[in-house]
Amino acid sequence: MGRPYGSGRVTCESRISIDVRRWNREGRLHAGHSFTCSWTFGGKPFGSIKVRTEADAVILMYRARSWGNAEWKSVEQRVPITWTACHLGGRRPWFICSVYSDGRYCGRRVAVLYGAGELFACRRIGYAATREAAMAAFGKSWRRE
């Protein structure tokens, strides 16, 4: 984790993330399994989530707080998973971004979800959340023009 070399901007890549391809390679996507996913930063524990798998989704369970809020709250986020056939056999898993942004359901099929505020979301939602958090830190309201 961390910022890209030479950049002072916070990006999605500098946030915690989950990768459905990795979990599939590790055999973690079978219905009824539970496991913990954790991150480190500078060699020290940085965060963790509990994951419970279903036939067509994963349930992410963790504690989070909003930007500038001192109180932590428990979050349980259901992330649907869809599968596509590969040309040479087998199948590939994808997360479906289950976050609403600007009143609309995202629904994008992605391999990686990023910690975007209180929820894990796709890159598009993650960048919007990153911009909004940065503007809130300076006491300004963010809007598209």
Coordinates of N, CA and C in Angstrom, one line a residue:
M1 N 0.8 -1.2 0.0 CA 0.0 0.0 0.0 C 0.9 1.2 0.0
G2 N 0.3 2.4 -0.2 CA 1.0 3.6 -0.2 C 0.7 4.4 -1.5
R3 N 1.2 5.5 -1.6 CA 1.0 6.4 -2.7 C 2.0 6.0 -3.8
P4 N 1.6 6.2 -5.1 CA 2.5 5.9 -6.2 C 3.7 6.9 -6.1
Y5 N 4.9 6.4 -6.5 CA 6.1 7.2 -6.5 C 5.9 8.6 -7.1
G6 N 6.3 9.6 -6.4 CA 6.2 11.0 -7.0 C 4.9 11.6 -7.0
S7 N 3.9 10.9 -6.5 CA 2.5 11.5 -6.5 C 2.1 11.8 -5.1
G8 N 1.5 13.0 -4.9 CA 0.9 13.3 -3.6 C -0.5 13.0 -3.4
R9 N -1.1 12.5 -4.5 CA -2.6 12.2 -4.5 C -2.9 10.8 -4.0
V10 N -4.0 10.7 -3.3 CA -4.5 9.4 -2.8 C -5.2 8.8 -4.0
T11 N -4.9 7.5 -4.3 CA -5.6 6.8 -5.3 C -6.2 5.6 -4.8
C12 N -7.0 4.9 -5.6 CA -7.7 3.6 -5.2 C -6.6 2.6 -4.8
E13 N -5.5 2.6 -5.6 CA -4.4 1.7 -5.3 C -3.8 1.8 -4.0
S14 N -3.9 3.0 -3.4 CA -3.3 3.3 -2.1 C -4.3 2.9 -1.0
R15 N -5.5 2.4 -1.3 CA -6.4 1.9 -0.3 C -6.4 0.4 -0.2
I16 N -7.0 -0.1 0.9 CA -7.1 -1.6 1.0 C -8.0 -2.1 -0.1
S17 N -7.7 -3.4 -0.5 CA -8.5 -3.9 -1.6 C -8.7 -5.4 -1.4
I18 N -9.7 -6.0 -2.1 CA -9.9 -7.4 -2.1 C -10.0 -7.8 -3.5
D19 N -9.4 -9.0 -3.8 CA -9.3 -9.5 -5.2 C -10.0 -10.9 -5.3
V20 N -11.1 -11.0 -6.0 CA -11.8 -12.2 -6.1 C -11.0 -13.3 -6.8
R21 N -10.1 -12.9 -7.8 CA -9.2 -13.9 -8.5 C -8.3 -14.6 -7.5
R22 N -7.7 -13.8 -6.6 CA -6.8 -14.4 -5.5 C -7.6 -15.3 -4.6
W23 N -8.8 -14.9 -4.2 CA -9.6 -15.8 -3.3 C -9.9 -17.1 -4.0
N24 N -10.2 -17.0 -5.3 CA -10.5 -18.2 -6.1 C -9.3 -19.1 -6.2
R25 N -8.1 -18.6 -6.5 CA -6.9 -19.4 -6.6 C -6.6 -20.1 -5.3
E26 N -6.9 -19.4 -4.2 CA -6.7 -20.0 -2.8 C -7.8 -20.9 -2.4
G27 N -8.8 -21.1 -3.2 CA -9.9 -22.1 -2.9 C -10.8 -21.6 -1.9
R28 N -11.0 -20.3 -1.7 CA -11.8 -19.7 -0.6 C -13.3 -19.4 -1.0
L29 N -13.7 -19.7 -2.3 CA -15.0 -19.2 -2.7 C -16.1 -20.3 -2.7
H30 N -15.8 -21.4 -2.0 CA -16.8 -22.5 -1.9 C -17.8 -22.0 -0.8
A31 N -19.1 -22.2 -1.2 CA -20.2 -21.8 -0.3 C -20.1 -22.4 1.1
G32 N -20.3 -21.6 2.1 CA -20.2 -22.1 3.5 C -18.9 -21.9 4.2
H33 N -17.9 -21.4 3.5 CA -16.6 -21.2 4.1 C -16.5 -19.8 4.8
S34 N -15.7 -19.7 5.8 CA -15.4 -18.4 6.4 C -13.9 -18.2 6.5
F35 N -13.4 -17.0 6.4 CA -12.0 -16.8 6.6 C -11.8 -15.3 6.9
T36 N -10.6 -14.9 7.3 CA -10.2 -13.6 7.6 C -9.3 -13.1 6.5
C37 N -9.4 -11.8 6.1 CA -8.5 -11.2 5.2 C -7.9 -10.0 5.9
S38 N -6.6 -9.9 5.9 CA -6.0 -8.8 6.7 C -4.9 -8.1 5.8
W39 N -4.6 -6.9 6.2 CA -3.6 -6.1 5.6 C -2.5 -5.6 6.6
T40 N -1.4 -5.3 6.0 CA -0.3 -4.7 6.9 C 0.2 -3.5 6.1
F41 N 0.7 -2.6 6.9 CA 1.3 -1.4 6.4 C 2.6 -1.1 7.2
G42 N 3.7 -1.1 6.5 CA 5.0 -0.9 7.2 C 5.3 -2.0 8.1
G43 N 4.8 -3.2 7.7 CA 5.1 -4.4 8.5 C 4.2 -4.6 9.8
K44 N 3.3 -3.6 10.0 CA 2.4 -3.7 11.1 C 1.0 -4.0 10.7
P45 N 0.2 -4.7 11.5 CA -1.2 -4.9 11.1 C -2.0 -3.6 10.8
F46 N -2.7 -3.5 9.7 CA -3.4 -2.3 9.3 C -4.9 -2.4 9.3
G47 N -5.4 -3.6 9.2 CA -6.8 -3.8 9.2 C -7.2 -5.3 8.8
S48 N -8.4 -5.7 9.1 CA -8.9 -7.0 8.7 C -10.4 -7.0 8.5
I49 N -10.9 -8.0 7.8 CA -12.3 -8.2 7.6 C -12.5 -9.7 7.7
K50 N -13.7 -10.0 8.2 CA -14.2 -11.4 8.2 C -15.0 -11.6 6.9
V51 N -14.8 -12.8 6.3 CA -15.5 -13.1 5.0 C -16.3 -14.4 5.2
R52 N -17.6 -14.4 4.9 CA -18.4 -15.6 4.8 C -18.8 -15.8 3.4
T53 N -18.7 -17.0 2.8 CA -19.1 -17.2 1.5 C -20.5 -17.9 1.3
E54 N -21.2 -17.5 0.3 CA -22.4 -18.1 -0.1 C -22.3 -18.6 -1.5
A55 N -23.3 -19.3 -2.0 CA -23.2 -19.8 -3.4 C -23.0 -18.8 -4.5
D56 N -23.5 -17.6 -4.3 CA -23.4 -16.5 -5.3 C -23.0 -15.2 -4.8
A57 N -22.3 -15.2 -3.6 CA -21.9 -13.9 -3.0 C -20.9 -14.2 -1.9
V58 N -20.3 -13.1 -1.4 CA -19.5 -13.1 -0.2 C -20.1 -12.0 0.7
I59 N -20.0 -12.3 2.0 CA -20.5 -11.4 3.0 C -19.2 -10.8 3.7
L60 N -19.0 -9.5 3.7 CA -17.9 -8.9 4.3 C -18.3 -8.3 5.6
M61 N -17.6 -8.6 6.7 CA -18.0 -8.2 8.0 C -16.8 -7.5 8.6
Y62 N -17.0 -6.2 9.0 CA -15.9 -5.4 9.5 C -16.4 -4.2 10.3
R63 N -15.5 -3.4 10.9 CA -15.9 -2.2 11.5 C -15.2 -1.1 10.7
A64 N -16.0 0.0 10.6 CA -15.5 1.2 9.8 C -16.0 2.5 10.4
R65 N -15.4 3.6 10.0 CA -15.9 4.9 10.4 C -15.8 5.8 9.2
S66 N -16.6 6.8 9.2 CA -16.7 7.8 8.1 C -15.5 8.7 8.3
W67 N -15.2 9.4 7.3 CA -14.1 10.4 7.3 C -14.5 11.5 8.3
G68 N -13.6 11.7 9.3 CA -13.8 12.7 10.3 C -14.7 12.3 11.4
N69 N -15.2 11.1 11.4 CA -16.0 10.6 12.5 C -15.2 9.7 13.4
A70 N -15.3 10.0 14.7 CA -14.5 9.2 15.7 C -15.1 7.9 16.0
E71 N -16.4 7.7 15.8 CA -17.1 6.5 16.2 C -17.0 5.4 15.1
W72 N -16.7 4.2 15.5 CA -16.7 3.0 14.7 C -18.0 2.4 14.6
K73 N -18.4 1.8 13.5 CA -19.7 1.1 13.4 C -19.4 -0.2 12.7
S74 N -20.3 -1.2 13.1 CA -20.2 -2.5 12.4 C -20.8 -2.5 11.1
V75 N -20.2 -3.1 10.1 CA -20.7 -3.1 8.7 C -20.8 -4.5 8.2
E76 N -21.9 -4.9 7.6 CA -22.0 -6.2 7.0 C -22.4 -5.9 5.5
Q77 N -21.5 -6.2 4.6 CA -21.8 -5.9 3.2 C -21.8 -7.1 2.4
R78 N -22.9 -7.3 1.6 CA -23.1 -8.5 0.8 C -22.6 -8.1 -0.6
V79 N -21.6 -8.8 -1.2 CA -21.1 -8.5 -2.5 C -21.4 -9.7 -3.4
P80 N -22.3 -9.6 -4.4 CA -22.6 -10.7 -5.3 C -21.4 -11.1 -6.1
I81 N -21.3 -12.3 -6.5 CA -20.3 -12.9 -7.4 C -21.0 -13.5 -8.6
T82 N -20.5 -13.3 -9.8 CA -20.9 -13.9 -11.0 C -19.7 -14.6 -11.6
W83 N -20.0 -15.6 -12.4 CA -18.9 -16.4 -13.0 C -19.1 -16.4 -14.5
T84 N -18.0 -16.3 -15.3 CA -18.0 -16.3 -16.7 C -17.1 -17.5 -17.2
A85 N -17.5 -18.1 -18.3 CA -16.8 -19.3 -18.8 C -15.5 -18.8 -19.5
C86 N -14.4 -19.5 -19.3 CA -13.1 -19.2 -20.0 C -13.1 -20.0 -21.3
H87 N -12.4 -19.4 -22.3 CA -12.3 -20.0 -23.6 C -11.7 -21.4 -23.6
L88 N -10.7 -21.7 -22.7 CA -10.1 -23.0 -22.7 C -10.6 -23.9 -21.5
G89 N -11.8 -23.6 -21.1 CA -12.3 -24.4 -20.0 C -12.2 -23.6 -18.7
G90 N -13.0 -24.1 -17.7 CA -13.0 -23.5 -16.4 C -13.9 -22.3 -16.4
R91 N -13.9 -21.5 -15.3 CA -14.7 -20.3 -15.2 C -14.0 -19.3 -14.3
R92 N -14.3 -18.1 -14.5 CA -13.7 -17.0 -13.8 C -14.7 -16.2 -13.0
P93 N -14.3 -15.9 -11.7 CA -15.2 -15.2 -10.8 C -15.1 -13.7 -11.0
W94 N -16.2 -13.0 -10.7 CA -16.2 -11.5 -10.7 C -17.0 -11.0 -9.6
F95 N -16.6 -9.9 -8.9 CA -17.5 -9.2 -8.0 C -18.4 -8.4 -8.8
I96 N -19.6 -8.2 -8.3 CA -20.6 -7.2 -8.8 C -20.6 -6.1 -7.8
C97 N -20.2 -4.9 -8.2 CA -20.1 -3.7 -7.3 C -21.5 -3.4 -6.8
S98 N -21.8 -3.6 -5.5 CA -23.1 -3.5 -5.0 C -23.4 -2.1 -4.3
V99 N -22.7 -1.1 -4.7 CA -22.8 0.2 -4.0 C -23.6 1.1 -4.9
Y100 N -24.4 2.0 -4.2 CA -25.2 3.0 -4.8 C -24.4 4.3 -4.8
S101 N -24.3 5.0 -5.9 CA -23.7 6.3 -6.0 C -24.5 7.3 -6.7
D102 N -24.7 8.4 -6.2 CA -25.6 9.4 -6.8 C -27.0 8.9 -7.0
G103 N -27.5 8.0 -6.1 CA -28.8 7.4 -6.2 C -29.0 6.3 -7.2
R104 N -27.9 5.8 -7.8 CA -27.9 4.8 -8.8 C -27.1 3.6 -8.4
Y105 N -27.6 2.4 -8.7 CA -26.9 1.2 -8.4 C -25.8 1.0 -9.4
C106 N -24.5 0.7 -8.9 CA -23.4 0.6 -9.9 C -23.5 -0.7 -10.7
G107 N -23.4 -1.9 -10.0 CA -23.6 -3.1 -10.8 C -22.4 -3.5 -11.7
R108 N -21.3 -2.8 -11.7 CA -20.2 -3.2 -12.6 C -19.6 -4.5 -12.2
R109 N -19.1 -5.3 -13.2 CA -18.4 -6.6 -12.9 C -16.9 -6.3 -12.8
V110 N -16.3 -6.5 -11.7 CA -14.9 -6.2 -11.5 C -14.2 -7.3 -10.7
A111 N -12.9 -7.4 -10.8 CA -12.1 -8.4 -10.1 C -11.7 -7.9 -8.7
V112 N -11.5 -6.5 -8.6 CA -11.0 -6.0 -7.4 C -11.9 -4.9 -6.9
L113 N -12.2 -4.9 -5.5 CA -12.9 -3.9 -4.9 C -12.0 -3.2 -3.9
Y114 N -12.2 -1.9 -3.7 CA -11.4 -1.1 -2.9 C -12.2 -0.5 -1.7
G115 N -11.5 -0.4 -0.6 CA -12.1 0.3 0.6 C -12.4 1.7 0.2
A116 N -13.7 2.0 0.1 CA -14.1 3.4 -0.3 C -15.0 4.0 0.8
G117 N -14.5 4.6 1.8 CA -15.3 5.0 2.9 C -15.7 3.8 3.8
E118 N -17.0 3.7 4.0 CA -17.5 2.6 4.8 C -17.7 1.3 4.1
L119 N -17.7 1.3 2.7 CA -18.0 0.1 1.9 C -16.8 -0.2 1.0
F120 N -16.8 -1.4 0.5 CA -15.9 -1.8 -0.6 C -16.6 -1.6 -1.9
A121 N -16.0 -0.9 -2.8 CA -16.6 -0.6 -4.1 C -15.6 -0.7 -5.2
C122 N -16.1 -0.6 -6.4 CA -15.3 -0.6 -7.6 C -14.4 0.6 -7.7
R123 N -13.5 0.6 -8.7 CA -12.6 1.7 -8.9 C -13.4 3.0 -9.2
R124 N -14.4 3.0 -10.0 CA -15.1 4.2 -10.3 C -15.8 4.9 -9.1
I125 N -16.4 4.1 -8.2 CA -17.0 4.6 -7.0 C -15.9 5.0 -6.0
G126 N -14.8 4.2 -6.0 CA -13.7 4.5 -5.1 C -13.0 5.8 -5.4
Y127 N -12.9 6.2 -6.6 CA -12.3 7.5 -7.0 C -13.2 8.6 -6.5
A128 N -14.5 8.4 -6.7 CA -15.5 9.4 -6.3 C -15.4 9.6 -4.8
A129 N -15.3 8.5 -4.1 CA -15.3 8.6 -2.6 C -14.0 9.2 -2.1
T130 N -12.9 8.9 -2.8 CA -11.6 9.5 -2.5 C -11.6 11.0 -2.7
R131 N -12.2 11.5 -3.8 CA -12.3 12.9 -4.0 C -13.2 13.6 -3.0
E132 N -14.3 13.0 -2.7 CA -15.2 13.6 -1.7 C -14.6 13.6 -0.3
A133 N -13.9 12.6 0.1 CA -13.2 12.6 1.4 C -12.1 13.7 1.4
A134 N -11.4 13.8 0.4 CA -10.3 14.9 0.3 C -10.9 16.3 0.4
M135 N -12.0 16.5 -0.3 CA -12.7 17.8 -0.2 C -13.3 18.0 1.2
A136 N -13.8 17.0 1.8 CA -14.4 17.2 3.1 C -13.4 17.5 4.2
A137 N -12.2 17.0 3.9 CA -11.1 17.2 4.9 C -10.7 18.7 4.9
F138 N -11.0 19.4 3.8 CA -10.6 20.8 3.7 C -11.9 21.7 3.9
G139 N -13.0 21.1 4.3 CA -14.2 21.8 4.6 C -14.9 22.3 3.4
K140 N -14.7 21.8 2.2 CA -15.3 22.2 1.0 C -16.3 21.2 0.5
S141 N -17.3 21.6 -0.2 CA -18.3 20.6 -0.8 C -17.8 20.3 -2.2
W142 N -17.8 19.0 -2.5 CA -17.4 18.6 -3.9 C -18.6 18.5 -4.8
R143 N -18.5 19.0 -6.0 CA -19.5 18.8 -6.9 C -18.9 18.7 -8.3
R144 N -19.6 18.0 -9.2 CA -19.2 17.8 -10.6 C -19.6 19.1 -11.4
E145 N -18.8 19.4 -12.3 CA -19.1 20.6 -13.1 C -19.1 20.2 -14.6

